[in-house]
PDB file of C-alpha atoms in Angstrom:
ATOM      1  CA  MET L   1     -36.789  -7.743 -54.361  1.00 67.00           C
ATOM      2  CA  ARG L   2     -33.714  -6.182 -55.995  1.00 72.00           C
ATOM      3  CA  LYS L   3     -32.943  -7.264 -59.527  1.00 80.00           C
ATOM      4  CA  LEU L   4     -29.154  -7.190 -59.779  1.00 81.00           C
ATOM      5  CA  PRO L   5     -26.408  -9.150 -61.524  1.00 86.00           C
ATOM      6  CA  SER L   6     -24.113 -11.204 -59.301  1.00 86.00           C
ATOM      7  CA  LEU L   7     -21.985  -9.209 -56.858  1.00 87.00           C
ATOM      8  CA  PRO L   8     -18.765 -11.111 -57.796  1.00 88.00           C
ATOM      9  CA  SER L   9     -19.191 -10.120 -61.436  1.00 90.00           C
ATOM     10  CA  LEU L  10     -19.752  -6.482 -60.483  1.00 89.00           C
ATOM     11  CA  ARG L  11     -16.648  -6.538 -58.240  1.00 90.00           C
ATOM     12  CA  ALA L  12     -14.561  -8.129 -60.989  1.00 89.00           C
ATOM     13  CA  PHE L  13     -15.712  -5.566 -63.550  1.00 89.00           C
ATOM     14  CA  GLU L  14     -15.158  -2.598 -61.216  1.00 89.00           C
ATOM     15  CA  ALA L  15     -11.611  -3.686 -60.328  1.00 88.00           C
ATOM     16  CA  ALA L  16     -10.667  -4.422 -63.953  1.00 86.00           C
ATOM     17  CA  ALA L  17     -12.122  -1.124 -65.170  1.00 87.00           C
ATOM     18  CA  ARG L  18     -10.576   0.947 -62.369  1.00 87.00           C
ATOM     19  CA  LEU L  19      -7.126  -0.635 -62.755  1.00 84.00           C
ATOM     20  CA  GLN L  20      -7.398  -0.933 -66.559  1.00 83.00           C
ATOM     21  CA  SER L  21      -6.074  -4.475 -66.333  1.00 85.00           C
ATOM     22  CA  PHE L  22      -7.521  -7.944 -65.809  1.00 85.00           C
ATOM     23  CA  LEU L  23      -4.177  -9.042 -64.319  1.00 83.00           C
ATOM     24  CA  LEU L  24      -4.115  -6.261 -61.706  1.00 83.00           C
ATOM     25  CA  ALA L  25      -7.773  -6.896 -60.893  1.00 85.00           C
ATOM     26  CA  ALA L  26      -6.971 -10.574 -60.363  1.00 84.00           C
ATOM     27  CA  GLU L  27      -4.132  -9.662 -57.965  1.00 83.00           C
ATOM     28  CA  GLU L  28      -6.371  -7.280 -56.010  1.00 82.00           C
ATOM     29  CA  LEU L  29      -9.230  -9.776 -55.678  1.00 85.00           C
ATOM     30  CA  HIS L  30      -6.974 -12.827 -55.220  1.00 86.00           C
ATOM     31  CA  LEU L  31      -8.364 -14.507 -58.327  1.00 86.00           C
ATOM     32  CA  THR L  32      -6.916 -15.663 -61.636  1.00 88.00           C
ATOM     33  CA  PRO L  33      -7.081 -13.439 -64.747  1.00 86.00           C
ATOM     34  CA  SER L  34      -9.265 -16.073 -66.414  1.00 88.00           C
ATOM     35  CA  ALA L  35     -11.707 -15.875 -63.484  1.00 89.00           C
ATOM     36  CA  ILE L  36     -11.893 -12.092 -63.913  1.00 89.00           C
ATOM     37  CA  SER L  37     -12.483 -12.531 -67.636  1.00 88.00           C
ATOM     38  CA  HIS L  38     -15.236 -15.084 -66.969  1.00 90.00           C
ATOM     39  CA  GLN L  39     -16.991 -12.769 -64.490  1.00 90.00           C
ATOM     40  CA  VAL L  40     -16.822  -9.848 -66.909  1.00 90.00           C
ATOM     41  CA  ARG L  41     -18.231 -11.953 -69.741  1.00 91.00           C
ATOM     42  CA  SER L  42     -21.131 -13.078 -67.560  1.00 91.00           C
ATOM     43  CA  LEU L  43     -21.862  -9.427 -66.803  1.00 89.00           C
ATOM     44  CA  GLU L  44     -21.755  -8.557 -70.503  1.00 89.00           C
ATOM     45  CA  GLU L  45     -24.208 -11.390 -71.170  1.00 91.00           C
ATOM     46  CA  TYR L  46     -26.487 -10.097 -68.401  1.00 89.00           C
ATOM     47  CA  PHE L  47     -26.568  -6.601 -69.939  1.00 89.00           C
ATOM     48  CA  ASP L  48     -26.346  -7.899 -73.510  1.00 91.00           C
ATOM     49  CA  THR L  49     -23.687  -5.317 -74.317  1.00 91.00           C
ATOM     50  CA  ARG L  50     -19.887  -5.122 -74.500  1.00 92.00           C
ATOM     51  CA  LEU L  51     -18.236  -3.447 -71.508  1.00 90.00           C
ATOM     52  CA  PHE L  52     -14.640  -3.805 -72.754  1.00 89.00           C
ATOM     53  CA  THR L  53     -12.905  -3.934 -76.099  1.00 87.00           C
ATOM     54  CA  ARG L  54     -10.051  -6.442 -76.084  1.00 80.00           C
ATOM     55  CA  SER L  55      -7.015  -6.286 -78.375  1.00 72.00           C
ATOM     56  CA  ASN L  56      -3.380  -7.418 -78.058  1.00 66.00           C
ATOM     57  CA  ARG L  57      -3.672  -8.156 -74.329  1.00 64.00           C
ATOM     58  CA  ARG L  58      -5.084  -4.674 -73.684  1.00 70.00           C
ATOM     59  CA  VAL L  59      -8.569  -3.844 -72.514  1.00 78.00           C
ATOM     60  CA  GLU L  60     -10.394  -0.562 -72.929  1.00 86.00           C
ATOM     61  CA  LEU L  61     -13.796   0.455 -71.663  1.00 90.00           C
ATOM     62  CA  THR L  62     -16.659   0.951 -74.039  1.00 91.00           C
ATOM     63  CA  ASP L  63     -19.122   3.801 -73.501  1.00 91.00           C
ATOM     64  CA  SER L  64     -21.387   1.386 -71.625  1.00 91.00           C
ATOM     65  CA  GLY L  65     -18.450   0.259 -69.489  1.00 88.00           C
ATOM     66  CA  ARG L  66     -17.535   3.845 -68.613  1.00 90.00           C
ATOM     67  CA  ARG L  67     -21.116   4.593 -67.554  1.00 91.00           C
ATOM     68  CA  LEU L  68     -21.221   1.513 -65.357  1.00 90.00           C
ATOM     69  CA  LEU L  69     -17.832   2.267 -63.748  1.00 89.00           C
ATOM     70  CA  ALA L  70     -18.871   5.855 -62.973  1.00 89.00           C
ATOM     71  CA  THR L  71     -21.718   4.466 -60.842  1.00 88.00           C
ATOM     72  CA  LEU L  72     -20.102   1.357 -59.392  1.00 87.00           C
ATOM     73  CA  SER L  73     -16.885   2.854 -57.976  1.00 85.00           C
ATOM     74  CA  PRO L  74     -18.633   5.427 -55.738  1.00 85.00           C
ATOM     75  CA  ALA L  75     -21.116   2.737 -54.663  1.00 85.00           C
ATOM     76  CA  PHE L  76     -18.332   0.340 -53.622  1.00 82.00           C
ATOM     77  CA  ASP L  77     -16.553   3.218 -51.843  1.00 81.00           C
ATOM     78  CA  MET L  78     -19.706   3.898 -49.818  1.00 84.00           C
ATOM     79  CA  ILE L  79     -20.133   0.207 -48.971  1.00 84.00           C
ATOM     80  CA  GLU L  80     -16.488  -0.028 -47.877  1.00 78.00           C
ATOM     81  CA  GLU L  81     -16.809   3.106 -45.743  1.00 79.00           C
ATOM     82  CA  ALA L  82     -19.976   1.802 -44.069  1.00 81.00           C
ATOM     83  CA  CYS L  83     -18.316  -1.550 -43.308  1.00 79.00           C
ATOM     84  CA  ARG L  84     -15.239   0.184 -41.920  1.00 72.00           C
ATOM     85  CA  ASP L  85     -17.342   2.350 -39.607  1.00 72.00           C
ATOM     86  CA  LEU L  86     -19.087  -0.728 -38.207  1.00 74.00           C
ATOM     87  CA  SER L  87     -15.902  -2.783 -37.831  1.00 66.00           C
ATOM     88  CA  PRO L  88     -14.261  -3.070 -34.391  1.00 62.00           C
ATOM     89  CA  LYS L  89     -11.737  -0.291 -33.906  1.00 55.00           C
ATOM     90  CA  THR L  90      -8.170  -1.249 -33.072  1.00 52.00           C
ATOM     91  CA  ALA L  91      -6.164   0.665 -30.497  1.00 48.00           C
ATOM     92  CA  ALA L  92      -3.681   1.886 -33.123  1.00 59.00           C
ATOM     93  CA  GLU L  93      -3.387   1.759 -36.892  1.00 84.00           C
ATOM     94  CA  SER L  94      -0.095   1.769 -38.761  1.00 91.00           C
ATOM     95  CA  LEU L  95       0.909   3.386 -42.041  1.00 93.00           C
ATOM     96  CA  SER L  96       3.960   2.027 -43.845  1.00 94.00           C
ATOM     97  CA  VAL L  97       5.845   4.808 -45.658  1.00 95.00           C
ATOM     98  CA  HIS L  98       8.890   4.469 -47.923  1.00 93.00           C
ATOM     99  CA  CYS L  99      11.028   7.402 -49.038  1.00 92.00           C
ATOM    100  CA  THR L 100      14.621   8.411 -49.727  1.00 88.00           C
ATOM    101  CA  PRO L 101      17.004   8.746 -46.736  1.00 88.00           C
ATOM    102  CA  SER L 102      17.463  12.490 -47.253  1.00 88.00           C
ATOM    103  CA  PHE L 103      13.731  13.191 -47.436  1.00 89.00           C
ATOM    104  CA  ALA L 104      13.266  11.153 -44.264  1.00 91.00           C
ATOM    105  CA  SER L 105      16.027  12.861 -42.276  1.00 89.00           C
ATOM    106  CA  LYS L 106      15.922  16.420 -43.635  1.00 89.00           C
ATOM    107  CA  TRP L 107      12.206  17.058 -44.171  1.00 90.00           C
ATOM    108  CA  LEU L 108       9.744  14.382 -43.090  1.00 91.00           C
ATOM    109  CA  GLY L 109      11.415  13.291 -39.847  1.00 89.00           C
ATOM    110  CA  PRO L 110      11.404  16.751 -38.221  1.00 89.00           C
ATOM    111  CA  ARG L 111       7.679  17.069 -38.991  1.00 90.00           C
ATOM    112  CA  LEU L 112       6.522  13.677 -37.772  1.00 90.00           C
ATOM    113  CA  PRO L 113       5.964  14.792 -34.155  1.00 90.00           C
ATOM    114  CA  ALA L 114       3.399  17.304 -35.414  1.00 90.00           C
ATOM    115  CA  PHE L 115       1.706  14.611 -37.507  1.00 91.00           C
ATOM    116  CA  MET L 116       1.556  12.225 -34.555  1.00 90.00           C
ATOM    117  CA  ARG L 117      -0.024  14.929 -32.371  1.00 90.00           C
ATOM    118  CA  GLU L 118      -2.669  15.537 -35.047  1.00 91.00           C
ATOM    119  CA  TYR L 119      -3.311  11.808 -35.623  1.00 90.00           C
ATOM    120  CA  PRO L 120      -2.446  10.030 -32.361  1.00 88.00           C
ATOM    121  CA  GLY L 121      -4.137   6.802 -33.458  1.00 86.00           C
ATOM    122  CA  LEU L 122      -1.933   6.375 -36.523  1.00 90.00           C
ATOM    123  CA  THR L 123       1.604   5.017 -36.196  1.00 90.00           C
ATOM    124  CA  ILE L 124       4.145   5.637 -38.956  1.00 91.00           C
ATOM    125  CA  ARG L 125       6.427   2.746 -39.964  1.00 92.00           C
ATOM    126  CA  MET L 126       9.133   4.236 -42.147  1.00 91.00           C
ATOM    127  CA  SER L 127      11.680   2.625 -44.447  1.00 92.00           C
ATOM    128  CA  SER L 128      14.125   4.342 -46.773  1.00 88.00           C
ATOM    129  CA  SER L 129      16.428   3.707 -49.700  1.00 85.00           C
ATOM    130  CA  ALA L 130      17.604   5.583 -52.764  1.00 78.00           C
ATOM    131  CA  GLU L 131      16.209   2.888 -55.051  1.00 81.00           C
ATOM    132  CA  PRO L 132      12.651   3.225 -56.434  1.00 81.00           C
ATOM    133  CA  VAL L 133      10.067   0.718 -55.236  1.00 84.00           C
ATOM    134  CA  ASN L 134       7.281  -1.053 -57.110  1.00 86.00           C
ATOM    135  CA  MET L 135       4.085  -0.427 -55.160  1.00 86.00           C
ATOM    136  CA  LEU L 136       2.316  -3.353 -56.824  1.00 85.00           C
ATOM    137  CA  LYS L 137       5.010  -5.794 -55.695  1.00 84.00           C
ATOM    138  CA  GLU L 138       5.804  -4.274 -52.296  1.00 83.00           C
ATOM    139  CA  GLY L 139       2.478  -5.166 -50.719  1.00 82.00           C
ATOM    140  CA  GLU L 140       3.556  -4.279 -47.189  1.00 88.00           C
ATOM    141  CA  LEU L 141       3.985  -0.613 -48.172  1.00 91.00           C
ATOM    142  CA  ASP L 142       1.040   1.781 -48.009  1.00 94.00           C
ATOM    143  CA  VAL L 143       2.766   4.857 -49.435  1.00 95.00           C
ATOM    144  CA  ALA L 144       5.969   5.644 -51.306  1.00 93.00           C
ATOM    145  CA  ILE L 145       7.396   9.141 -51.685  1.00 93.00           C
ATOM    146  CA  ALA L 146       9.439   8.968 -54.880  1.00 90.00           C
ATOM    147  CA  TYR L 147      12.238  11.351 -55.792  1.00 88.00           C
ATOM    148  CA  GLY L 148      13.347  12.592 -59.186  1.00 80.00           C
ATOM    149  CA  SER L 149      10.950  11.243 -61.792  1.00 75.00           C
ATOM    150  CA  VAL L 150       8.275   8.548 -61.696  1.00 78.00           C
ATOM    151  CA  ARG L 151       7.157   6.343 -64.563  1.00 78.00           C
ATOM    152  CA  ALA L 152       3.402   6.048 -65.023  1.00 78.00           C
ATOM    153  CA  GLN L 153       2.161   2.633 -63.939  1.00 82.00           C
ATOM    154  CA  ALA L 154      -1.333   1.206 -64.217  1.00 86.00           C
ATOM    155  CA  GLY L 155      -2.813   0.653 -60.780  1.00 89.00           C
ATOM    156  CA  VAL L 156      -0.637   3.276 -59.047  1.00 91.00           C
ATOM    157  CA  VAL L 157      -1.677   6.860 -58.286  1.00 92.00           C
ATOM    158  CA  VAL L 158       1.144   9.431 -58.462  1.00 92.00           C
ATOM    159  CA  GLU L 159       0.755  13.029 -57.251  1.00 92.00           C
ATOM    160  CA  ALA L 160       3.467  15.701 -57.128  1.00 91.00           C
ATOM    161  CA  LEU L 161       4.092  17.309 -53.733  1.00 89.00           C
ATOM    162  CA  GLY L 162       4.454  20.778 -55.212  1.00 88.00           C
ATOM    163  CA  ALA L 163       7.289  22.571 -56.953  1.00 88.00           C
ATOM    164  CA  GLU L 164      10.554  22.937 -55.035  1.00 89.00           C
ATOM    165  CA  ARG L 165      13.096  25.708 -55.335  1.00 92.00           C
ATOM    166  CA  ILE L 166      16.530  24.427 -56.369  1.00 93.00           C
ATOM    167  CA  ALA L 167      19.194  26.937 -55.349  1.00 94.00           C
ATOM    168  CA  PRO L 168      22.963  27.232 -54.797  1.00 96.00           C
ATOM    169  CA  LEU L 169      23.672  26.925 -51.065  1.00 95.00           C
ATOM    170  CA  ALA L 170      26.928  27.620 -49.245  1.00 95.00           C
ATOM    171  CA  SER L 171      28.420  28.586 -45.923  1.00 94.00           C
ATOM    172  CA  PRO L 172      28.316  32.376 -45.445  1.00 92.00           C
ATOM    173  CA  ARG L 173      32.095  32.217 -44.892  1.00 90.00           C
ATOM    174  CA  LEU L 174      32.553  31.317 -48.574  1.00 89.00           C
ATOM    175  CA  VAL L 175      30.326  34.008 -50.020  1.00 86.00           C
ATOM    176  CA  GLY L 176      31.351  37.203 -48.268  1.00 78.00           C
ATOM    177  CA  ASP L 177      29.649  40.597 -48.476  1.00 78.00           C
ATOM    178  CA  ARG L 178      30.539  41.645 -52.047  1.00 83.00           C
ATOM    179  CA  PHE L 179      29.481  38.637 -54.055  1.00 86.00           C
ATOM    180  CA  GLN L 180      29.126  39.265 -57.793  1.00 88.00           C
ATOM    181  CA  ARG L 181      27.141  37.282 -60.364  1.00 89.00           C
ATOM    182  CA  GLU L 182      30.245  35.742 -62.017  1.00 90.00           C
ATOM    183  CA  ASP L 183      31.860  34.811 -58.683  1.00 90.00           C
ATOM    184  CA  ILE L 184      30.002  31.522 -58.415  1.00 93.00           C
ATOM    185  CA  ALA L 185      32.226  30.048 -61.136  1.00 91.00           C
ATOM    186  CA  LYS L 186      35.208  30.571 -58.813  1.00 91.00           C
ATOM    187  CA  LEU L 187      33.720  28.382 -56.049  1.00 92.00           C
ATOM    188  CA  THR L 188      33.988  24.611 -55.742  1.00 94.00           C
ATOM    189  CA  LEU L 189      30.763  23.175 -57.127  1.00 95.00           C
ATOM    190  CA  ILE L 190      29.464  20.160 -55.187  1.00 94.00           C
ATOM    191  CA  GLU L 191      27.483  17.795 -57.383  1.00 90.00           C
ATOM    192  CA  SER L 192      24.381  16.132 -55.957  1.00 87.00           C
ATOM    193  CA  LYS L 193      24.227  12.959 -58.051  1.00 84.00           C
ATOM    194  CA  LEU L 194      20.534  12.173 -57.537  1.00 82.00           C
ATOM    195  CA  ASN L 195      19.251  15.720 -57.980  1.00 86.00           C
ATOM    196  CA  PRO L 196      17.381  15.973 -61.310  1.00 86.00           C
ATOM    197  CA  VAL L 197      18.736  19.548 -61.666  1.00 90.00           C
ATOM    198  CA  ARG L 198      22.503  19.438 -62.224  1.00 92.00           C
ATOM    199  CA  TRP L 199      25.035  22.255 -62.230  1.00 93.00           C
ATOM    200  CA  ARG L 200      25.216  22.276 -66.037  1.00 93.00           C
ATOM    201  CA  ASP L 201      21.441  22.863 -66.094  1.00 93.00           C
ATOM    202  CA  TRP L 202      21.745  25.711 -63.593  1.00 94.00           C
ATOM    203  CA  PHE L 203      24.565  27.464 -65.469  1.00 94.00           C
ATOM    204  CA  ARG L 204      22.705  27.097 -68.761  1.00 94.00           C
ATOM    205  CA  GLU L 205      19.496  28.466 -67.205  1.00 93.00           C
ATOM    206  CA  ASN L 206      21.421  31.498 -65.934  1.00 94.00           C
ATOM    207  CA  SER L 207      23.371  32.085 -69.174  1.00 94.00           C
ATOM    208  CA  LEU L 208      26.716  31.527 -67.474  1.00 93.00           C
ATOM    209  CA  LYS L 209      29.723  29.470 -68.555  1.00 93.00           C
ATOM    210  CA  MET L 210      30.298  26.491 -66.306  1.00 91.00           C
ATOM    211  CA  PRO L 211      33.939  26.092 -65.180  1.00 92.00           C
ATOM    212  CA  ASP L 212      35.761  23.083 -66.609  1.00 88.00           C
ATOM    213  CA  ARG L 213      37.200  21.426 -63.524  1.00 87.00           C
ATOM    214  CA  PRO L 214      36.489  18.328 -61.397  1.00 87.00           C
ATOM    215  CA  GLN L 215      33.594  18.497 -58.933  1.00 89.00           C
ATOM    216  CA  PRO L 216      33.249  16.594 -55.656  1.00 91.00           C
ATOM    217  CA  SER L 217      30.025  14.598 -55.685  1.00 90.00           C
ATOM    218  CA  PHE L 218      27.774  12.828 -53.206  1.00 90.00           C
ATOM    219  CA  ASP L 219      24.817  10.478 -53.673  1.00 84.00           C
ATOM    220  CA  ARG L 220      22.726  11.851 -50.792  1.00 85.00           C
ATOM    221  CA  ALA L 221      21.314  15.365 -50.394  1.00 88.00           C
ATOM    222  CA  ALA L 222      22.077  15.204 -46.671  1.00 89.00           C
ATOM    223  CA  LEU L 223      25.775  14.593 -47.429  1.00 92.00           C
ATOM    224  CA  VAL L 224      25.826  17.382 -50.004  1.00 93.00           C
ATOM    225  CA  LEU L 225      24.423  19.871 -47.499  1.00 93.00           C
ATOM    226  CA  ALA L 226      26.775  18.709 -44.744  1.00 93.00           C
ATOM    227  CA  ALA L 227      29.743  19.264 -47.073  1.00 94.00           C
ATOM    228  CA  ALA L 228      28.471  22.765 -47.881  1.00 95.00           C
ATOM    229  CA  VAL L 229      28.091  23.576 -44.170  1.00 95.00           C
ATOM    230  CA  ASP L 230      31.701  22.422 -43.627  1.00 94.00           C
ATOM    231  CA  GLY L 231      32.882  24.881 -46.283  1.00 93.00           C
ATOM    232  CA  LEU L 232      33.820  22.398 -49.015  1.00 94.00           C
ATOM    233  CA  GLY L 233      32.009  24.410 -51.654  1.00 94.00           C
ATOM    234  CA  VAL L 234      28.572  25.404 -52.935  1.00 95.00           C
ATOM    235  CA  ALA L 235      25.775  22.837 -53.198  1.00 95.00           C
ATOM    236  CA  LEU L 236      22.911  22.903 -55.695  1.00 94.00           C
ATOM    237  CA  GLU L 237      20.011  21.443 -53.754  1.00 93.00           C
ATOM    238  CA  SER L 238      16.368  21.783 -52.848  1.00 91.00           C
ATOM    239  CA  VAL L 239      15.688  24.515 -50.321  1.00 91.00           C
ATOM    240  CA  ARG L 240      13.188  22.024 -48.848  1.00 89.00           C
ATOM    241  CA  PHE L 241      16.121  19.953 -47.555  1.00 90.00           C
ATOM    242  CA  ALA L 242      18.039  22.922 -46.118  1.00 92.00           C
ATOM    243  CA  GLU L 243      15.381  24.482 -43.862  1.00 89.00           C
ATOM    244  CA  ARG L 244      17.285  24.006 -40.621  1.00 90.00           C
ATOM    245  CA  GLU L 245      20.655  25.095 -42.015  1.00 93.00           C
ATOM    246  CA  LEU L 246      19.157  28.228 -43.576  1.00 93.00           C
ATOM    247  CA  ALA L 247      17.265  29.077 -40.385  1.00 91.00           C
ATOM    248  CA  SER L 248      20.389  28.662 -38.236  1.00 93.00           C
ATOM    249  CA  GLY L 249      22.596  30.630 -40.631  1.00 93.00           C
ATOM    250  CA  GLU L 250      24.880  27.665 -41.365  1.00 94.00           C
ATOM    251  CA  LEU L 251      23.938  28.034 -45.029  1.00 94.00           C
ATOM    252  CA  VAL L 252      22.810  30.921 -47.208  1.00 94.00           C
ATOM    253  CA  ILE L 253      21.334  31.038 -50.686  1.00 94.00           C
ATOM    254  CA  VAL L 254      24.236  32.164 -52.849  1.00 93.00           C
ATOM    255  CA  GLY L 255      23.638  35.381 -54.813  1.00 88.00           C
ATOM    256  CA  GLU L 256      20.033  35.799 -53.700  1.00 86.00           C
ATOM    257  CA  GLY L 257      18.361  37.947 -56.365  1.00 86.00           C
ATOM    258  CA  LEU L 258      21.271  37.680 -58.821  1.00 91.00           C
ATOM    259  CA  TYR L 259      20.205  34.451 -60.504  1.00 92.00           C
ATOM    260  CA  ARG L 260      17.145  33.121 -62.218  1.00 90.00           C
ATOM    261  CA  PRO L 261      15.258  30.847 -59.794  1.00 86.00           C
ATOM    262  CA  ILE L 262      14.720  27.204 -60.756  1.00 91.00           C
ATOM    263  CA  GLU L 263      11.662  25.295 -59.551  1.00 92.00           C
ATOM    264  CA  ARG L 264      10.920  21.639 -60.210  1.00 90.00           C
ATOM    265  CA  GLU L 265       8.492  18.989 -59.006  1.00 90.00           C
ATOM    266  CA  THR L 266      10.899  16.446 -57.543  1.00 89.00           C
ATOM    267  CA  HIS L 267       8.923  14.532 -54.879  1.00 91.00           C
ATOM    268  CA  PHE L 268       5.857  12.433 -55.655  1.00 92.00           C
ATOM    269  CA  PHE L 269       3.255  10.785 -53.410  1.00 94.00           C
ATOM    270  CA  CYS L 270       2.511   7.246 -54.654  1.00 94.00           C
ATOM    271  CA  TYR L 271      -0.068   4.679 -53.560  1.00 93.00           C
ATOM    272  CA  ARG L 272      -2.064   1.846 -55.076  1.00 92.00           C
ATOM    273  CA  ALA L 273      -5.262   2.828 -56.877  1.00 91.00           C
ATOM    274  CA  ALA L 274      -7.006   0.006 -55.020  1.00 89.00           C
ATOM    275  CA  ASP L 275      -6.318   1.936 -51.774  1.00 91.00           C
ATOM    276  CA  ARG L 276      -7.830   5.174 -53.057  1.00 87.00           C
ATOM    277  CA  SER L 277     -10.524   5.180 -50.355  1.00 88.00           C
ATOM    278  CA  SER L 278      -8.131   4.376 -47.487  1.00 91.00           C
ATOM    279  CA  ARG L 279      -8.697   6.923 -44.740  1.00 91.00           C
ATOM    280  CA  LYS L 280      -5.174   6.681 -43.288  1.00 93.00           C
ATOM    281  CA  ILE L 281      -3.566   7.234 -46.690  1.00 94.00           C
ATOM    282  CA  GLN L 282      -5.824  10.199 -47.370  1.00 93.00           C
ATOM    283  CA  GLN L 283      -5.021  11.707 -43.963  1.00 93.00           C
ATOM    284  CA  PHE L 284      -1.284  11.381 -44.542  1.00 95.00           C
ATOM    285  CA  HIS L 285      -1.603  12.738 -48.089  1.00 94.00           C
ATOM    286  CA  ASP L 286      -3.603  15.788 -47.013  1.00 93.00           C
ATOM    287  CA  TRP L 287      -1.167  16.516 -44.174  1.00 93.00           C
ATOM    288  CA  LEU L 288       1.852  16.276 -46.513  1.00 91.00           C
ATOM    289  CA  VAL L 289       0.197  18.610 -49.023  1.00 90.00           C
ATOM    290  CA  ARG L 290      -0.511  21.164 -46.280  1.00 89.00           C
ATOM    291  CA  GLU L 291       3.092  21.010 -45.064  1.00 87.00           C
ATOM    292  CA  SER L 292       4.440  21.378 -48.618  1.00 83.00           C
ATOM    293  CA  ARG L 293       2.234  24.407 -49.259  1.00 80.00           C
ATOM    294  CA  ARG L 294       3.238  25.961 -45.948  1.00 75.00           C
ATOM    295  CA  LEU L 295       6.900  25.639 -46.937  1.00 60.00           C
ATOM    296  CA  ALA L 296       6.208  27.172 -50.358  1.00 57.00           C
ATOM    297  CA  CYS L 297       4.533  30.176 -48.692  1.00 55.00           C
ATOM    298  CA  ASP L 298       7.498  30.652 -46.336  1.00 55.00           C
ATOM    299  CA  GLU L 299      10.085  30.713 -49.124  1.00 53.00           C
TER     300      GLU L 299
END
């Protein structure tokens, strides 16, 4: 006969320790924070040792708590995996993904057919907006691909999708064959309002004086690139977004080799820590990472 503390108390402790919050654990397990606290206290009484230190509404694991979590989390992952394998399989599984409109149309969308061929049993449900989403409040979302910068949030895992090259892009008609380093200041500079790298940053990085004149601006990378293709001026954008235009020759990287390259991590894969063992999320994550690395090798 196994001698174990109650399973509910172990589940409550594991969730609270993993999420570093009694409140988040309560939301995950559909309990009240006081119920989580009661279960944790009963476990501490069972072991006759403190598992958390509590101060000013914060909880931190003790050494004993860290040892217990290191064993419990893998054990619960194995139990969940075994139950999933024995559960009836549905004909199709869906993954709800949220990202910015430009990432959806310029990078992810063109690659989705390849993903669907690799994972025919997984259907992508995509939504997009420029506004950031709260993964803990948007329960219908499985994954969010954030753009720009992401604030750390307890209960949410955030992983960068690799560094991206930010470069000046323009129609070859604007650049010509004898482009000099200082010539970029003579072109119309199109501002991409959401890009974390702005023209002033680029000019400073390349030790050049930025021209003092008005700049047309757009709030979507797709619009910025379309304006550059139409010859409005030179766009400062991620090469990741301009794959098709560069391949077709509609755009070129201005002054290739003349300027100091700028690379930034600008896209981030986000999901709830409670879904860490989700197979569909892991499959989508691994596929995105492979695609991002393939692009980096091609640049």
